[in-house]
Tab-separated table of C-alpha atoms in Angstrom:
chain	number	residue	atom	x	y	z
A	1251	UNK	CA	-20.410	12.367	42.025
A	1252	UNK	CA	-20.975	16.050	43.055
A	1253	UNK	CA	-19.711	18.490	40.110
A	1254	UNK	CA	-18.673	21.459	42.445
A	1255	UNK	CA	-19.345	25.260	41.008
A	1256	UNK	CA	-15.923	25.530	40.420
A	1257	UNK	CA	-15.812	23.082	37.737
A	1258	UNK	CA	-19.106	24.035	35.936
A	1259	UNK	CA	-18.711	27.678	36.036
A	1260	UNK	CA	-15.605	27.319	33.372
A	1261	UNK	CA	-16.760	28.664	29.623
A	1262	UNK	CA	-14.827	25.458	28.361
A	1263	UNK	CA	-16.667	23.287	30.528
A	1264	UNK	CA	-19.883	25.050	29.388
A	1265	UNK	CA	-18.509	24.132	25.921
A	1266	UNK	CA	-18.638	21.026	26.494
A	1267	UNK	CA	-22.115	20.377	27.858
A	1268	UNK	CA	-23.362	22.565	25.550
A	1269	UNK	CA	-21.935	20.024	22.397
A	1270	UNK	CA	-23.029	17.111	24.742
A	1271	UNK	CA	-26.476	18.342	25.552
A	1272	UNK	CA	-26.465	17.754	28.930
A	1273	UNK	CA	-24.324	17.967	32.249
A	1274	UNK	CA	-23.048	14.315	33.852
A	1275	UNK	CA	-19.701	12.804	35.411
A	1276	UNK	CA	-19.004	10.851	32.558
A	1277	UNK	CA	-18.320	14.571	29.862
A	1278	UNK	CA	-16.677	15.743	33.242
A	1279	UNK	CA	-14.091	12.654	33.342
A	1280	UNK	CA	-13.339	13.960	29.508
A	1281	UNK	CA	-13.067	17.462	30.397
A	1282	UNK	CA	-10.507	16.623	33.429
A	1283	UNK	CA	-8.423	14.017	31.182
A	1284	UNK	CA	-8.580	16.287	27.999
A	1285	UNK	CA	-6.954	19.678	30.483
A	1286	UNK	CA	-4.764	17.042	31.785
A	1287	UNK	CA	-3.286	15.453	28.306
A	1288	UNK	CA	-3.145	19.119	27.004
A	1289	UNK	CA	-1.063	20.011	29.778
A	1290	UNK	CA	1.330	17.249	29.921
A	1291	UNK	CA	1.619	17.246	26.282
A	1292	UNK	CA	2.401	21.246	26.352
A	1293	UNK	CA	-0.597	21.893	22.984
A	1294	UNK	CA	-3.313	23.494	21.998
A	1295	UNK	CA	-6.265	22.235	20.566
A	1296	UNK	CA	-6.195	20.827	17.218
A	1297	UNK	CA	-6.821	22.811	14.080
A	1298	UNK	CA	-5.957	20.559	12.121
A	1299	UNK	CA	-4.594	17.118	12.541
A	1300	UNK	CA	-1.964	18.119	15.275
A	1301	UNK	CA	-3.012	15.911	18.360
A	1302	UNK	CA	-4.433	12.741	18.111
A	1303	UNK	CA	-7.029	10.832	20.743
A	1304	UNK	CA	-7.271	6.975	20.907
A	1305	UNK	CA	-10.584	6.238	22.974
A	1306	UNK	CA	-10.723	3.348	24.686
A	1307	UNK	CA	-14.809	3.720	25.138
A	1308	UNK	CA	-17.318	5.091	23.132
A	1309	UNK	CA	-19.234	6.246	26.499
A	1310	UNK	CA	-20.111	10.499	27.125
A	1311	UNK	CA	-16.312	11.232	28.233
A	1312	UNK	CA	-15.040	11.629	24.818
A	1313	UNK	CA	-17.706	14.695	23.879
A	1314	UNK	CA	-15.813	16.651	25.913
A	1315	UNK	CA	-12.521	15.321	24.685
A	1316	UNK	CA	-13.445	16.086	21.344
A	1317	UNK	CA	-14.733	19.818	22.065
A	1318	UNK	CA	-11.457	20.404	23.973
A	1319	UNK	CA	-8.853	18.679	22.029
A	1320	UNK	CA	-9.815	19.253	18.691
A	1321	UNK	CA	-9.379	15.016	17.784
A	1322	UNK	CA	-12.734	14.957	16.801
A	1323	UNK	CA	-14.857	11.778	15.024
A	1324	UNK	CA	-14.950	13.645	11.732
A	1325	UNK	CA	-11.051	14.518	11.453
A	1326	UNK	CA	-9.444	11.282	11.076
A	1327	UNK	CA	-7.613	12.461	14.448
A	1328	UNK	CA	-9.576	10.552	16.790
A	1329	UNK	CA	-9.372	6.730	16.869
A	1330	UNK	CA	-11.594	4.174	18.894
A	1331	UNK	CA	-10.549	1.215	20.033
A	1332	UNK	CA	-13.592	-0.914	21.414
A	1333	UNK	CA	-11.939	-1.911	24.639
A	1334	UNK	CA	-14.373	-1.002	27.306
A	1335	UNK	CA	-12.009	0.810	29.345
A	1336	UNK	CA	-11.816	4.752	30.784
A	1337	UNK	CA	-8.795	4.995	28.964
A	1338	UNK	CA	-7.663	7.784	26.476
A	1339	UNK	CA	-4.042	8.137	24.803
A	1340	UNK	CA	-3.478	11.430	23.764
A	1341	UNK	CA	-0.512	11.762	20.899
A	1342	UNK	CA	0.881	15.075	19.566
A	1343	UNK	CA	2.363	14.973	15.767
A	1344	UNK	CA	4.868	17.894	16.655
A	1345	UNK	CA	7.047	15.886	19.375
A	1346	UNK	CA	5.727	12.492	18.746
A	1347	UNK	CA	4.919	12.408	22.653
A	1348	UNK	CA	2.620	10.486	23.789
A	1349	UNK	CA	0.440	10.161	27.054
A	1350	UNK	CA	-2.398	7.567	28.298
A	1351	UNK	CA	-4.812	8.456	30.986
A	1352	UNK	CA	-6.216	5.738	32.734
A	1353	UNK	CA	-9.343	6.438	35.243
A	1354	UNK	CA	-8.478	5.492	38.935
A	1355	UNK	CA	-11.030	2.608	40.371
A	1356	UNK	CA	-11.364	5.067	43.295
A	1357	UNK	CA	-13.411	7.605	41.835
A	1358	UNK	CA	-16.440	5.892	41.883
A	1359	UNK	CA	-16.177	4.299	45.327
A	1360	UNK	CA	-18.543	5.303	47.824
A	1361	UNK	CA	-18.379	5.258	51.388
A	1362	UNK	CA	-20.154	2.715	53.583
A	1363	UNK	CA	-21.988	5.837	55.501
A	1364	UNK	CA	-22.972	7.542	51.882
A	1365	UNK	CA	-24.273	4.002	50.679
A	1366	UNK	CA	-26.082	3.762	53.527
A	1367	UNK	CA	-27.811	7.358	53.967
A	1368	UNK	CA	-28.790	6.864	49.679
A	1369	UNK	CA	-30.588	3.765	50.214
A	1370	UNK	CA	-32.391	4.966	52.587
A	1371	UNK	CA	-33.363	7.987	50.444
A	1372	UNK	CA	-34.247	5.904	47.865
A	1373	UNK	CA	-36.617	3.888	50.557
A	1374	UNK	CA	-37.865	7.402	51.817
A	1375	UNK	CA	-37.421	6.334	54.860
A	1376	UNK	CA	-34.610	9.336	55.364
A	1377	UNK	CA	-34.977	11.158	58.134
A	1378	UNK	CA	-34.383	15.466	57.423
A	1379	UNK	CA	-31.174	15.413	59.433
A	1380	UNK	CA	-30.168	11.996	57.344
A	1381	UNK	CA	-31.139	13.655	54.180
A	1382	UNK	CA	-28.838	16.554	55.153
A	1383	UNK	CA	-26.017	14.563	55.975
A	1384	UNK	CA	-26.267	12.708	52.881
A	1385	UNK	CA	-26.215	15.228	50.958
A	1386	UNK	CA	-23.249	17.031	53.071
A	1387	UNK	CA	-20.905	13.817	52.323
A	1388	UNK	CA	-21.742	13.410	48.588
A	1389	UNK	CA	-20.627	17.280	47.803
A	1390	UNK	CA	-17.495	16.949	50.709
A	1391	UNK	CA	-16.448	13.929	48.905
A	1392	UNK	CA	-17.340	15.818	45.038
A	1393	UNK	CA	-14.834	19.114	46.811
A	1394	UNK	CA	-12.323	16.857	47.851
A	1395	UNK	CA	-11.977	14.757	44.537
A	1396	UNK	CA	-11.965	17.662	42.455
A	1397	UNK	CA	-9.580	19.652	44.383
A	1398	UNK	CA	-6.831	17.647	43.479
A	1399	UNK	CA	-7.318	18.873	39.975
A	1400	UNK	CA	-7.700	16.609	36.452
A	1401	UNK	CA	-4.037	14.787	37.881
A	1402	UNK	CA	-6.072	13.254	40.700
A	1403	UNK	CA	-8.470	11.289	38.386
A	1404	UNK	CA	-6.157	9.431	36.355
A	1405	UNK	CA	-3.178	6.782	36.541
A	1406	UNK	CA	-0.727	8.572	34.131
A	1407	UNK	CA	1.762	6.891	31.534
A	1408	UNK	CA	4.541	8.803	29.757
A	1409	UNK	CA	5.444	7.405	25.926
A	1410	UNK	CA	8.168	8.384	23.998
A	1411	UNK	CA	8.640	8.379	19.824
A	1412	UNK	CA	4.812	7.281	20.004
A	1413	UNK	CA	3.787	5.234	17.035
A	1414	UNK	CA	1.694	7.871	15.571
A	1415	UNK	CA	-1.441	6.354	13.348
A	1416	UNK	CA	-1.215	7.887	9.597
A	1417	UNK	CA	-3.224	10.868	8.709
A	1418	UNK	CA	-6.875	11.071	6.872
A	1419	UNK	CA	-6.699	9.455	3.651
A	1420	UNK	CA	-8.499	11.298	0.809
A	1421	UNK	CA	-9.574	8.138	-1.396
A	1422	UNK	CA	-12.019	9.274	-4.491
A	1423	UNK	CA	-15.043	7.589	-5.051
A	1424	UNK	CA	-16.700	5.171	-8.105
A	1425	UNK	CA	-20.351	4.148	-8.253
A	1426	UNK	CA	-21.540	1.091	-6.814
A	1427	UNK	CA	-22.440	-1.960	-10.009
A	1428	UNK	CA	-25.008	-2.794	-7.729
A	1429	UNK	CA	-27.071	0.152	-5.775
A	1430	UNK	CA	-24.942	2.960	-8.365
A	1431	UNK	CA	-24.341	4.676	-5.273
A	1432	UNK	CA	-20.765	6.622	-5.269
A	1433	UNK	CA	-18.591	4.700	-2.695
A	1434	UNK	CA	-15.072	5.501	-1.499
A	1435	UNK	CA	-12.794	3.211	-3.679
A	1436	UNK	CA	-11.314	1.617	-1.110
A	1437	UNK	CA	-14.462	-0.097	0.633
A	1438	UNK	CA	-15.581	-1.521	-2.533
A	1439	UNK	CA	-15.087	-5.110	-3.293
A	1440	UNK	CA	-14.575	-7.073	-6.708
A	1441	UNK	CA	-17.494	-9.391	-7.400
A	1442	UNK	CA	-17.050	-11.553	-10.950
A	1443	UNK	CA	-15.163	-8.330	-12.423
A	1444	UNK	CA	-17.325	-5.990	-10.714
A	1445	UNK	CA	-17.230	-3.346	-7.550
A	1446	UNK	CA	-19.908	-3.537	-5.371
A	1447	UNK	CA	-20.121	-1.622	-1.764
A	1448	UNK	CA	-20.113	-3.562	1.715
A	1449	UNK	CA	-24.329	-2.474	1.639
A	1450	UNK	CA	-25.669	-4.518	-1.328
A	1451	UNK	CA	-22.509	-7.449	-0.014
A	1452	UNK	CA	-24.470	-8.024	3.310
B	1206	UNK	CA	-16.860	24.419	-4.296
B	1207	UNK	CA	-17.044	28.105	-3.128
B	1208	UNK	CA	-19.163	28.361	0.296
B	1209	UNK	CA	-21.150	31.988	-0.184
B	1210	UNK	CA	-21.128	34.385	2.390
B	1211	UNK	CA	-25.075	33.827	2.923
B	1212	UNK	CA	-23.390	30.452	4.853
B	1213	UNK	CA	-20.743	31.302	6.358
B	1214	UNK	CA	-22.706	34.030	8.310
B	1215	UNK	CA	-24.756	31.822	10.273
B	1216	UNK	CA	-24.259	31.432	13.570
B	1217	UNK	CA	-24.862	27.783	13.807
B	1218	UNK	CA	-22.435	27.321	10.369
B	1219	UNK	CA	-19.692	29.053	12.598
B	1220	UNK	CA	-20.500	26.837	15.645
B	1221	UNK	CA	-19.554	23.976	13.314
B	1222	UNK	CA	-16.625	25.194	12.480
B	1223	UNK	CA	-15.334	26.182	15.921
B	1224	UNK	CA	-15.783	22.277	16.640
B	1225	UNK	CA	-14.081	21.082	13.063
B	1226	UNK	CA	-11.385	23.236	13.752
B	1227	UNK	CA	-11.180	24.806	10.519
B	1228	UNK	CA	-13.844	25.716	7.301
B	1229	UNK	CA	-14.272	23.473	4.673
B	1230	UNK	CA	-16.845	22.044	2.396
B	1231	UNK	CA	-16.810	18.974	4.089
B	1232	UNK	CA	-17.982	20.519	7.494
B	1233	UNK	CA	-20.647	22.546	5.145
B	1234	UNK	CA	-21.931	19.290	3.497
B	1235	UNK	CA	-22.945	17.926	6.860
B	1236	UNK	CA	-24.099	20.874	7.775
B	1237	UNK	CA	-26.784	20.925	5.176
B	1238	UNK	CA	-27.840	17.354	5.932
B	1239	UNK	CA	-28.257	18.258	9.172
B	1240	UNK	CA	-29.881	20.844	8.379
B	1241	UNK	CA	-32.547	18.615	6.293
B	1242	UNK	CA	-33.287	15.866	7.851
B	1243	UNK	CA	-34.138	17.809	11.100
B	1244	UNK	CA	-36.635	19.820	8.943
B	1245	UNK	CA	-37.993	16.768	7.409
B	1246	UNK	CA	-38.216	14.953	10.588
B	1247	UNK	CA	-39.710	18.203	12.527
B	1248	UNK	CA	-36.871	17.639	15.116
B	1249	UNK	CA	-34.596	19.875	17.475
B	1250	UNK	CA	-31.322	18.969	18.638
B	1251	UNK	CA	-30.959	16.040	20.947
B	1252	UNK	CA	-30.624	16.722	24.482
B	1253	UNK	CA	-30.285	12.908	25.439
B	1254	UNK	CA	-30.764	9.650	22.556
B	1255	UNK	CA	-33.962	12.255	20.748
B	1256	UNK	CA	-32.806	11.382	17.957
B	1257	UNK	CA	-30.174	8.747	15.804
B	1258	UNK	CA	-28.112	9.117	13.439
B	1259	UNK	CA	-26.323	6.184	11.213
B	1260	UNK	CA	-22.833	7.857	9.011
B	1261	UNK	CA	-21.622	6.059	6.516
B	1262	UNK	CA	-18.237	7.404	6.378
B	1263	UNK	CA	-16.089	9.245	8.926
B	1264	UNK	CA	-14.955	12.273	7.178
B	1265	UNK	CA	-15.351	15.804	8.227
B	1266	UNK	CA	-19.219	16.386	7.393
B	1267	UNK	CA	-19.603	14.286	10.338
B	1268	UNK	CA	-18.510	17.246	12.620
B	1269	UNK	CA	-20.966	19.244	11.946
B	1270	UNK	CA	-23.813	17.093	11.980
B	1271	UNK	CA	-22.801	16.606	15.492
B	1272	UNK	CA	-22.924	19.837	16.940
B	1273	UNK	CA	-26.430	20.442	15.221
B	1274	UNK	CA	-28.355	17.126	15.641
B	1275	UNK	CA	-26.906	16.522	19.320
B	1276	UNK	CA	-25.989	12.919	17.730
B	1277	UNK	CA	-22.701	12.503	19.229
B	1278	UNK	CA	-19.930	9.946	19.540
B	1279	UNK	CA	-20.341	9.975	23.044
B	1280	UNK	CA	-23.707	10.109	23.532
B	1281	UNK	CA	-24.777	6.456	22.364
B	1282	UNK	CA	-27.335	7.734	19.332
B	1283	UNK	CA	-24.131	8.106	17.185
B	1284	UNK	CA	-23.746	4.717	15.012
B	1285	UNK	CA	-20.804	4.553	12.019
B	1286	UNK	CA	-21.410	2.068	9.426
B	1287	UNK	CA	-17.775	2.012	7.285
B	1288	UNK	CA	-19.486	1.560	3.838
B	1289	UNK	CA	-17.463	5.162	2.412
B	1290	UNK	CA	-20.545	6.513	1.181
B	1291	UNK	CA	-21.491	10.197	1.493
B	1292	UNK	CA	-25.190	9.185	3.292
B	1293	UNK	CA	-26.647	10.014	6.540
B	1294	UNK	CA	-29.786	8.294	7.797
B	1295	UNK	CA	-31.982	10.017	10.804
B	1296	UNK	CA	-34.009	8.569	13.065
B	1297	UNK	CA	-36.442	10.130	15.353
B	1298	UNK	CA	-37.221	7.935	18.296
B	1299	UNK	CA	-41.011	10.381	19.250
B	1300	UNK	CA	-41.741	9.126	16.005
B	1301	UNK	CA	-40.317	6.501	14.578
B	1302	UNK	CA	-39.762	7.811	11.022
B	1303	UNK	CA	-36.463	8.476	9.659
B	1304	UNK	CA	-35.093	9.443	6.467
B	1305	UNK	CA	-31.512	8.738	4.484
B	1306	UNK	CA	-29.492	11.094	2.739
B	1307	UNK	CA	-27.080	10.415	0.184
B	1308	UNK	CA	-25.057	13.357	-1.540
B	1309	UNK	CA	-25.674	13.959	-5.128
B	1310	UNK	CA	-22.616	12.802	-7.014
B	1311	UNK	CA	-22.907	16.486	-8.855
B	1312	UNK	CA	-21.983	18.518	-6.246
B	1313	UNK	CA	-18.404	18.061	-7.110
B	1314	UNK	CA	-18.936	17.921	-11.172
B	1315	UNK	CA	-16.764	20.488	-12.003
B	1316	UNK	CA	-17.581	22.232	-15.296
B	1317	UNK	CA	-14.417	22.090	-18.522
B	1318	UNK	CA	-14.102	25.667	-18.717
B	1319	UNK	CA	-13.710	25.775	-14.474
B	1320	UNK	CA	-11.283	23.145	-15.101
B	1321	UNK	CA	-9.320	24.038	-18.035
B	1322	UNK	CA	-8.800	27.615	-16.102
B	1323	UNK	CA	-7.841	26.100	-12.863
B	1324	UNK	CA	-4.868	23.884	-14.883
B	1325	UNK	CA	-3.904	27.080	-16.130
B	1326	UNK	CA	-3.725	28.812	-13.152
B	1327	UNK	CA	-1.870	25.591	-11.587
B	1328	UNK	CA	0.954	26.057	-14.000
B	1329	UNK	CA	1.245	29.801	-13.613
B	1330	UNK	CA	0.075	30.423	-16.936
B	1331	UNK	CA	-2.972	32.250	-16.477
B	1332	UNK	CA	-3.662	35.446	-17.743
B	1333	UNK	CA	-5.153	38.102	-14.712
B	1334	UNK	CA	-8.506	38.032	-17.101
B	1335	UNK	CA	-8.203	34.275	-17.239
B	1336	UNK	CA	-7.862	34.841	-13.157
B	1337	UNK	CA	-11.093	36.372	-13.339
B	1338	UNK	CA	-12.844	34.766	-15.354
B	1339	UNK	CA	-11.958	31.535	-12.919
B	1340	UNK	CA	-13.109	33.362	-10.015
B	1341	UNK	CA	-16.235	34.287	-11.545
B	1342	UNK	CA	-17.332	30.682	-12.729
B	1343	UNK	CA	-16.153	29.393	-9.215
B	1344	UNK	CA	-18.135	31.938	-7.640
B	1345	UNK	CA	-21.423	31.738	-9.440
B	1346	UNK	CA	-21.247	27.827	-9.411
B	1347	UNK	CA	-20.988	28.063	-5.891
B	1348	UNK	CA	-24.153	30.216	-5.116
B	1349	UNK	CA	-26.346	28.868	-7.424
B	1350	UNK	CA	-25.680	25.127	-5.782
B	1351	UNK	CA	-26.782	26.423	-2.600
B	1352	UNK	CA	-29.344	28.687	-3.016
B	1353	UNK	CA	-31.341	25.544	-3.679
B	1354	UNK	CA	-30.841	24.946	0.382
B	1355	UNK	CA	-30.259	21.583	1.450
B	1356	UNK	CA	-32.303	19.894	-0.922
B	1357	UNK	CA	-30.573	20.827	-3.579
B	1358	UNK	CA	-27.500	18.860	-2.268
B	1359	UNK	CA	-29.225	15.478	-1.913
B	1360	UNK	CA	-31.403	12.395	-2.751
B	1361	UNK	CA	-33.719	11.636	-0.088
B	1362	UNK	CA	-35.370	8.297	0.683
B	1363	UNK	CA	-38.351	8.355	3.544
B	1364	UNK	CA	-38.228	5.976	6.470
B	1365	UNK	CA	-41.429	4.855	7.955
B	1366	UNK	CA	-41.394	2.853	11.199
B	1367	UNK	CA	-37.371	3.027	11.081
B	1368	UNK	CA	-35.526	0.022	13.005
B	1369	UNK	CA	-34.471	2.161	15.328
B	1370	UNK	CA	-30.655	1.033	17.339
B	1371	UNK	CA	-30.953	0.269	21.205
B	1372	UNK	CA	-29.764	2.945	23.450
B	1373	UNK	CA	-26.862	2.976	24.925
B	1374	UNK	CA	-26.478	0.603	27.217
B	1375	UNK	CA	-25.038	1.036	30.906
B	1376	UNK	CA	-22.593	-2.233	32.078
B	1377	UNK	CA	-20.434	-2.387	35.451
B	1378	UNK	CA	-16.671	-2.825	34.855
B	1379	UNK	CA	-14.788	-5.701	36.430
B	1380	UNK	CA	-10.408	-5.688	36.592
B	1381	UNK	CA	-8.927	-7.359	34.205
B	1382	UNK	CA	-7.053	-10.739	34.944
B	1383	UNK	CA	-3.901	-9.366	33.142
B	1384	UNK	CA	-3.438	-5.766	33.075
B	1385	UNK	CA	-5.737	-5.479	36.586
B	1386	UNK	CA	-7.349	-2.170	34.092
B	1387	UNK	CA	-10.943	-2.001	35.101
B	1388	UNK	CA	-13.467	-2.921	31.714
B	1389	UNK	CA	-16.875	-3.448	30.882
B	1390	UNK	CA	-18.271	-6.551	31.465
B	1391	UNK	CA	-19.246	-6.843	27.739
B	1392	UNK	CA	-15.800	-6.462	26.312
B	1393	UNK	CA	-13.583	-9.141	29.029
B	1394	UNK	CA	-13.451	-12.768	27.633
B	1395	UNK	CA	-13.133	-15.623	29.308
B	1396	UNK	CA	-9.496	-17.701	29.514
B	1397	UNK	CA	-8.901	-20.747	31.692
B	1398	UNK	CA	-11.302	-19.529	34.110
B	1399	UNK	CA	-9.978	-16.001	34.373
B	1400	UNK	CA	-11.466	-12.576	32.886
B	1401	UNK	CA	-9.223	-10.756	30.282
B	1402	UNK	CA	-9.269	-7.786	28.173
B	1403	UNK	CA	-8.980	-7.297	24.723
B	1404	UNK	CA	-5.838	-4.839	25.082
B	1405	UNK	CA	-4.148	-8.448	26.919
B	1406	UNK	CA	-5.762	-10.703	24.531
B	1407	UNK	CA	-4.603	-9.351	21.391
């Protein structure tokens, strides 16, 4: 979909490619839902362990969720779940409110006339005037979408006393009878009265 | 450990810790792996799947090798392997060599005397030379570890024609039998004839 100037001229969204490398609708889906859960939560990002993310996909969206939010991979504030779906639940430890975002079907649906007009594009058998009326309906359709702000993309659910996950543990490590390598005590296993690490196990 | 000035000015260090959220030597471990391996592997950041990197843990030295390798969660050249070992391995997909890095368990080795002062000044029985004398050691331990660089903080073991992880693949989403939530193809399983989530099958 068309990213309208609006949109990309924001620092924060600049943030976000920036951390992602490179501009696309999927970082733009993270950067609507993260302004969305921020504001429905009432926060700021995380400095700490404040908010928490549960990602539902592992696909470009949650760059920008983790540049704006502040749940980021290397906090223990950011949780995956590998269920395939544009889903994010965004949870903040000061209220214990919750909120999951779930991406409407309709934003990637594309109008018979626009499906049409690309394919023949992608043929090059457009004509100029087709070309330019392609490419007025795909940034109409981008304006429109986006004008309804982040609350337009999602299907929005409101929980209460969320079920918060527990914080970071800080587990110290002990060496590996195997490799000798130091390993985090609690992903070593006992093997005939000795720990070995889930590497030399495989 | 104490993270010297030298460090902290960088602007790439404080890039880091805008993402993290906060400075720590977690953040600065990762930061000097990243560091490393992109010199070793005569890389720049990735704008798309460049480059791959494999964690070994998910604590806060991940952050930072983020935001300077362009190896993100959500960019599909991001892989965690929960072994909860302080090693990173790189991957450079114009070349096909990659290297692992696994901290040196001395970086945390904290001499007695550093020790025996630091219980003292726990228990608020510290004398302000003993203070000192604390911050001194702490100090100098601090910028002698890392005015080795990166090397000095870990073991390194060369990768020649790595295995390199596929990238990250692109699958349509179909609506779940259950929930009617739209998912990957890859993650819906098949009941009685009908498509279903893992959210509704678990």
């Amino acid at each position: 979909m068309y990213i309208p100037e609006s949109i990309q001229a924001n620092e924060d969204y600049q943030a976000c490619i920036t951390f992602h490398g490179h501009t696309c609708m999927g970082v733009t889906i993270g950067y609507q839902a993260a302004k969305l859960a921020m504001k429905l939560l009432g926060e700021m990002r995380a400095v700490d362990e404040e908010l928490i993310v549960i990602v539902e996909n592992d696909a470009c969206c949650c760059d920008a969720i983790q540049v704006l939010t502040g749940c980021t991979f290397g906090k223990g504030n950011f949780f995956y779940r590998d269920h395939g779906k544009m889903a994010f639940t965004f949870g903040s430890r000061t209220s214990g409110q919750g909120v999951r975002l779930l991406l409407k079907p309709t934003i990637f649906q594309i109008p018979e006339r626009e499906k049409v007009l690309a394919e023949k594009i992608g043929a090059h058998q457009a004509t100029v005037a087709e070309k330019q009326e392609y490419q007025q309906i795909y940034e109409a359709r981008g304006e429109e979408f986006f004008s309804g702000g982040p609350e337009a993309f999602f299907d929005v659910e409101h929980i209460e006393d969320m079920n918060l996950p527990p914080k970071a543990p800080r587990v110290p490590s002990l060496a590996c009878y195997v490799c000798g390598e130091m390993v985090m005590q609690t992903k070593l296993t006992e093997v005939e009265g000795h720990l070995v690490c889930r590497g030399c196990l495989a």
